[in-house]
Coordinates of C-alpha atoms and ligand atoms in Angstrom, one line a residue:
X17 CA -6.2 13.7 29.9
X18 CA -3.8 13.6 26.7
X19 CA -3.6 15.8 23.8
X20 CA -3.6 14.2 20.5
X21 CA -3.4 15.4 16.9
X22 CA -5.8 13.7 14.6
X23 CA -7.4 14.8 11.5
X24 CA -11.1 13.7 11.2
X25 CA -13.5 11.5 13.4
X26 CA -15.5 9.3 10.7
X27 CA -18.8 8.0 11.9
X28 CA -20.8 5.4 10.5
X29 CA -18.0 3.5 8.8
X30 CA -18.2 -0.2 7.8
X31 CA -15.0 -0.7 6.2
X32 CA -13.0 -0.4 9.2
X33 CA -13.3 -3.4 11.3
X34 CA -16.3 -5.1 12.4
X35 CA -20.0 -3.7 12.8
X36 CA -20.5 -0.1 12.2
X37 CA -17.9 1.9 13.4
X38 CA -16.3 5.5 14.8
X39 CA -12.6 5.9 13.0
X40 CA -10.7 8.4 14.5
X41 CA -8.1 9.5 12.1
X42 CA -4.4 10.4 14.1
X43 CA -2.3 12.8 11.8
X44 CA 0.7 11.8 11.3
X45 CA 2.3 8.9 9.8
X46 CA 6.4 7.1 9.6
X47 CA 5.6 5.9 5.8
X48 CA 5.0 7.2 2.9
X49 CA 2.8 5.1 0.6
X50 CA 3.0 6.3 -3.5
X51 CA -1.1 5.2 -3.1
X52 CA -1.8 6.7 -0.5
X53 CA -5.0 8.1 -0.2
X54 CA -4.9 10.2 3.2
X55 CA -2.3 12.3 1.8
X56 CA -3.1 14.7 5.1
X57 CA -2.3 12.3 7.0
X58 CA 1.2 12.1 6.8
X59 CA 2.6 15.1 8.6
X60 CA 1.5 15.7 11.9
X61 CA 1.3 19.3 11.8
X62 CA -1.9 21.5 10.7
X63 CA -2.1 22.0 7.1
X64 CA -3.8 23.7 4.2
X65 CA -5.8 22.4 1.4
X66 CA -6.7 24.8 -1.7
X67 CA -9.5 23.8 -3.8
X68 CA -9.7 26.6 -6.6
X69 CA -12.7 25.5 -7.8
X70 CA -14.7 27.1 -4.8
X71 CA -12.6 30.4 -4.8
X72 CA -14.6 33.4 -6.0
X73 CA -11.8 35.6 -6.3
X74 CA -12.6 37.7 -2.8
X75 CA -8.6 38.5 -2.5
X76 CA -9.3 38.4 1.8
X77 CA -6.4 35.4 2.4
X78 CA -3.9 37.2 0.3
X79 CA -5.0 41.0 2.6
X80 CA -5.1 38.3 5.3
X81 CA -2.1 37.3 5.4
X82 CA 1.4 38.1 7.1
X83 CA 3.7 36.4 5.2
X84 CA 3.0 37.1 1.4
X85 CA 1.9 33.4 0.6
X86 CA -1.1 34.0 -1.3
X87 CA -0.6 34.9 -5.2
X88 CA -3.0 35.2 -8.0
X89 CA -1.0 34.0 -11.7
X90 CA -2.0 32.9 -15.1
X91 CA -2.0 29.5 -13.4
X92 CA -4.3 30.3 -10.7
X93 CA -4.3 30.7 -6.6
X94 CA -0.9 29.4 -5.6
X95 CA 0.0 29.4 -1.6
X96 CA 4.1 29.4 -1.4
X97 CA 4.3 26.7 1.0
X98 CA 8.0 27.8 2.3
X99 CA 7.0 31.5 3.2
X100 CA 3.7 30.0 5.3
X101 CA 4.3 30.5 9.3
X102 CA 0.9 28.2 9.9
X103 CA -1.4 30.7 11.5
X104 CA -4.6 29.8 9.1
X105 CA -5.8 33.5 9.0
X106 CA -6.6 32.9 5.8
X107 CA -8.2 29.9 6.0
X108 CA -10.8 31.8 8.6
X109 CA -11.4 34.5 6.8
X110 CA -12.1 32.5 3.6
X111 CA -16.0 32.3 3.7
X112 CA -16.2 30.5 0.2
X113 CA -14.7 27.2 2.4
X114 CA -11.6 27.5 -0.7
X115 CA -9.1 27.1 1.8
X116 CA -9.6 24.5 4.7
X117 CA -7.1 23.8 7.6
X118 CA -6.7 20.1 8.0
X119 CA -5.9 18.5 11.7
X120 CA -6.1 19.9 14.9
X121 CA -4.9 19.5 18.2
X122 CA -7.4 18.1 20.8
X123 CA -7.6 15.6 24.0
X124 CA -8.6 12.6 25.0
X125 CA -11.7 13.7 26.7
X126 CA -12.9 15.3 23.4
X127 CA -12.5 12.3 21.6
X128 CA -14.3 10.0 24.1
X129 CA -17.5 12.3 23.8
X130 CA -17.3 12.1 20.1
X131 CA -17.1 8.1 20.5
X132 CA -19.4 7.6 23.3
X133 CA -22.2 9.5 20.7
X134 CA -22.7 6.2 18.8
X135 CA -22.4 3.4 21.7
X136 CA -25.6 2.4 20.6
X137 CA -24.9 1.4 16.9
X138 CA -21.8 -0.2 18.2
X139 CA -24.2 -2.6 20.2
X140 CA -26.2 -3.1 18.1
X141 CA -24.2 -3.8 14.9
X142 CA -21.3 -5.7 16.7
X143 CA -18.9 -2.2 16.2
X144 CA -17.2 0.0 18.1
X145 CA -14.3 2.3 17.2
X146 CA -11.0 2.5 14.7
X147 CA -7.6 4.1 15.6
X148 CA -6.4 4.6 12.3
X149 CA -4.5 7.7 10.5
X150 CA -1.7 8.4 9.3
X151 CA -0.2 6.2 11.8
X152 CA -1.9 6.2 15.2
X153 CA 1.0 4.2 17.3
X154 CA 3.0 7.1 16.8
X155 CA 1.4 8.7 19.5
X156 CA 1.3 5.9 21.9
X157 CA 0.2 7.9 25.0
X158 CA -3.0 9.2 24.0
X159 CA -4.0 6.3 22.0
X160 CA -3.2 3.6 25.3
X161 CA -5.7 6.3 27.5
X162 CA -8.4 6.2 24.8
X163 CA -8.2 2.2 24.7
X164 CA -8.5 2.0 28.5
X165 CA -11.2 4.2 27.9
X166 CA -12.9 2.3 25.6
X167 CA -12.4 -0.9 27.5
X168 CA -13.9 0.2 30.7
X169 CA -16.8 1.6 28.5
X170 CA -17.7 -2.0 27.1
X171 CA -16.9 -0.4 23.3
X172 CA -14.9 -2.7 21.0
X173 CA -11.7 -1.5 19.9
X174 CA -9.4 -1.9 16.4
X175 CA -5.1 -0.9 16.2
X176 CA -5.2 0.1 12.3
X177 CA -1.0 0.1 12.2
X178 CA 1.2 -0.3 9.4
X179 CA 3.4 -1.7 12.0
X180 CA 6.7 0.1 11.9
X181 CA 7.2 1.2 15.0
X182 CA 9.1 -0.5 18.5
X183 CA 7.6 -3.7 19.6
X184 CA 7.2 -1.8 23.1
X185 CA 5.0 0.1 21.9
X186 CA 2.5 -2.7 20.3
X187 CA 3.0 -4.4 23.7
X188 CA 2.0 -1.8 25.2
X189 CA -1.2 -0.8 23.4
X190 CA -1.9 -5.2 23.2
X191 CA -3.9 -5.8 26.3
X192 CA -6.1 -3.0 25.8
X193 CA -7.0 -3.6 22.2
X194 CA -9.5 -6.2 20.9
X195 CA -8.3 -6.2 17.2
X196 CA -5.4 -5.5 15.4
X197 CA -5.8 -4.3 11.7
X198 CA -2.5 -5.1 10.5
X199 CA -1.2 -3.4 7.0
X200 CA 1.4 -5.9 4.9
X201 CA 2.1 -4.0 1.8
X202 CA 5.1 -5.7 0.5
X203 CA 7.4 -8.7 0.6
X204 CA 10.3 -7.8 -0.4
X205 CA 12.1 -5.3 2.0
X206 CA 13.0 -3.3 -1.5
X207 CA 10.0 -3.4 -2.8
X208 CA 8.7 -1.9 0.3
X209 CA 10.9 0.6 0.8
X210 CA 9.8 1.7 -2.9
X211 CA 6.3 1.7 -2.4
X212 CA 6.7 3.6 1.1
X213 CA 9.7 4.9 1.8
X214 CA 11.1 1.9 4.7
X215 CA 12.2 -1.6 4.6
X216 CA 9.6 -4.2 6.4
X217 CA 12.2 -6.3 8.4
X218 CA 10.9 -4.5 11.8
X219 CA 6.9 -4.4 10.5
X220 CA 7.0 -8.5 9.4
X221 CA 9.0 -8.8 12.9
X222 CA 6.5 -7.2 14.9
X223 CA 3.9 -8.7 13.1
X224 CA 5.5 -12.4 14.2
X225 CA 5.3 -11.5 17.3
X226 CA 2.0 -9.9 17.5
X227 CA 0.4 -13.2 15.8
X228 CA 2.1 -15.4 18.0
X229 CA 1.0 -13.2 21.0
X230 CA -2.4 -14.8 20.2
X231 CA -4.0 -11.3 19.6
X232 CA -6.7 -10.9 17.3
X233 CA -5.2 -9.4 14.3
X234 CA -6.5 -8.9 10.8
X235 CA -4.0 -8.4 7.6
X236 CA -4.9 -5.8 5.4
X237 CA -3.1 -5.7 2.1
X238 CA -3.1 -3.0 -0.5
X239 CA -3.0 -3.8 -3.8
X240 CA -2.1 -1.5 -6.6
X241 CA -0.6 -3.5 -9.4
X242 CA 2.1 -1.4 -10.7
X243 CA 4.1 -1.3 -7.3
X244 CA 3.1 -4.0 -5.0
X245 CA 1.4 -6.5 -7.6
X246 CA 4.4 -9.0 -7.9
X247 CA 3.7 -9.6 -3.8
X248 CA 1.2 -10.7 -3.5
X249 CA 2.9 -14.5 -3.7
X250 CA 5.2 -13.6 -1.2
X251 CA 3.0 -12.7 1.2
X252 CA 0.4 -15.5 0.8
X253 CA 3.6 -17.5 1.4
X254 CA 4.3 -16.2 4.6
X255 CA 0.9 -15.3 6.0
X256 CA -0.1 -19.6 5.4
X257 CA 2.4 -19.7 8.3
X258 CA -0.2 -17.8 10.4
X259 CA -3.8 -20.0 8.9
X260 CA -5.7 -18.4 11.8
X261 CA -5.3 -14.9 10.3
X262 CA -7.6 -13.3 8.1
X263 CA -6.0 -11.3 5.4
X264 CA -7.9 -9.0 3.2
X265 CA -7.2 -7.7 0.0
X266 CA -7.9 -3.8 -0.9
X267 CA -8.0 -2.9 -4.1
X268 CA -6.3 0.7 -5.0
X269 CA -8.5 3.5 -6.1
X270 CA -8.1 7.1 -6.8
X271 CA -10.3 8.4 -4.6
X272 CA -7.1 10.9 -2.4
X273 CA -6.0 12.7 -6.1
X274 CA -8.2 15.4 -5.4
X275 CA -6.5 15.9 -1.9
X276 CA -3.0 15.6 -3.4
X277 CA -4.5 19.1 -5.7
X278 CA -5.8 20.5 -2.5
X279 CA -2.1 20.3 -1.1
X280 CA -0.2 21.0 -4.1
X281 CA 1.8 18.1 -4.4
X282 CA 2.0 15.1 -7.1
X283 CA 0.5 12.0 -7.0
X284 CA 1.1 8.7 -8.1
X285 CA -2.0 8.0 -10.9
X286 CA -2.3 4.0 -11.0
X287 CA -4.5 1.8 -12.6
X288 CA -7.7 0.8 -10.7
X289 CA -7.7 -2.9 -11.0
X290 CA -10.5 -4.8 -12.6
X291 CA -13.0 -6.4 -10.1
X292 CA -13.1 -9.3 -11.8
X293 CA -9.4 -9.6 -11.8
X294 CA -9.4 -9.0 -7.8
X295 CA -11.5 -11.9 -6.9
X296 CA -9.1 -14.2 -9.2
X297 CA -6.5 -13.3 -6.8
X298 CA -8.0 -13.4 -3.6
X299 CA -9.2 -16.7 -4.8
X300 CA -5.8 -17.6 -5.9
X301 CA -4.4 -16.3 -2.6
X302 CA -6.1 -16.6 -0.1
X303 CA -7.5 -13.7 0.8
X304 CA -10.7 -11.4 1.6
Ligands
SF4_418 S1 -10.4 34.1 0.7 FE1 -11.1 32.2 -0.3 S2 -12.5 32.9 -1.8 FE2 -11.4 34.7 -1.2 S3 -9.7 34.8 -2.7 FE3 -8.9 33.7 -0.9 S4 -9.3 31.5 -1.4 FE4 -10.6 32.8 -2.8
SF4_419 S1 -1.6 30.1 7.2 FE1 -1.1 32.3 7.6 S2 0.9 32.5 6.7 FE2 0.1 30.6 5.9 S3 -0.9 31.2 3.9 FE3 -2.5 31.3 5.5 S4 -2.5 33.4 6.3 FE4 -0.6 33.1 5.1

């Protein structure tokens, strides 16, 4: 048994792979996308998000806690994110669900009972489950046991990876995973590195390698069209190299903003695309 840090275990999801599906959500991630929209996701310690709108004003988390984070202005609740030592007393004691702790450590085991609840649906809608996250091949160990797991189990398994990690480590997860949701965001190595923070020469590597490996894999590319719209040439170009992948186009929406407010941080506020527009270009290019 292997501990693992995730953030959520969706049920029910049909956006995630095949047939109706368990996503468990690692936290944690190497990237970070402008668009994201699991902005919880990305560092792999516990967090907390504030939604004001729920706070009745109790003043328990500010009695609550040690280190003098809490503060009532003109401008509302604020927590002082550098003076926080992470032990979520406030977030316990705050009855009006205001403040929520986000991720948590648990194991393996855990996990496998939470998947095993739905092995039904999975057989009967063609499912089974999603690692996804944050980045869930960043904690290879735990991930590999749940996949050999899930194999001996008879319950269908998905890899959603954006791909930047050591080829050992896709190698190593390969046999034990029946599909590979593979994230191409950008051509261009600058483009991607301003969209997410890294160049793509290892992630359109490893993806070479993982298509020519024969394993089932999936492309899934984001499309917001401020940052990443000029790609989507680029990577139709490369991807006709591979015609027995399936690529899939996701349009950007603003569902995460409220999340970015729950964590204090900016976001980037981009322009939902038109649908019409999107089925021009997966028509144009390819894609799902
Ligand atoms: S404990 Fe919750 S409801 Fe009370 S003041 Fe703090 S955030 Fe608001
Ligand atoms: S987690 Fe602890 S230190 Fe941080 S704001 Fe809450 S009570 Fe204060």
């Amino acid at each position: 048994m292997q501990t693992v840090n995730i953030f959520n275990i969706q049920h029910f999801s049909v956006h995630d792979g095949p047939g109706v599906r368990t996503v468990v959500f690692f936290k944690g991630c190497n990237l970070h996308c402008r668009w994201c929209h699991n902005p919880e996701s990305i560092h792999k310690e516990k967090e907390i998000l504030l939604y004001p709108d729920r706070c009745i004003g109790c003043g328990a988390c500010v009695k609550q806690c040690p280190a003098g984070a809490h503060s009532f202005t003109e401008g509302g609740h604020r927590i002082d994110r550098n003076k926080c030592i992470h032990c979520f007393r406030c977030c316990e004691e705050c009855y009006a669900d205001a403040l929520v702790c986000v991720g948590e450590e648990t194991d393996t085991e855990t996990v496998m009972d939470e998947i095993r609840r739905n092995k039904g649906y999975f057989d009967h809608s063609g499912g089974g489950v999603t690692f996804s996250g944050g980045e869930c091949m960043l904690q290879t160990e735990p991930l590999l046991e749940l996949l050999k797991s899930c194999r001996r189990e008879g319950i269908h398994t998905a890899v959603d990876t954006a791909g930047n990690v050591p080829w050992s480590s896709l190698e190593e997860v390969l046999p034990w995973t029946d599909l590979f949701l593979y994230d191409i965001k950008a051509f261009d190595p600058k483009v991607h590195k301003a969209c997410t923070g890294v160049t793509n020469e290892r992630i359109l590597e490893n993806f070479r390698r993982l298509a020519e490996s024969g394993a089932a894999v999936t492309v899934r590319i984001p499309y917001v069209p401020e940052l990443n719209g000029t790609q989507l040439e680029g990577i139709s170009s490369f991807l006709s190299g591979y015609p027995q992948i399936r690529a899939e186009l996701l349009p950007y929406h603003s569902m995460g903003n409220s999340k970015y407010h729950a964590l204090e941080e900016t976001f980037f506020a981009g322009t939902v695309p038109d649908k019409k527009a999107v089925e021009q270009l997966k028509k144009k290019y390819h894609f799902y």
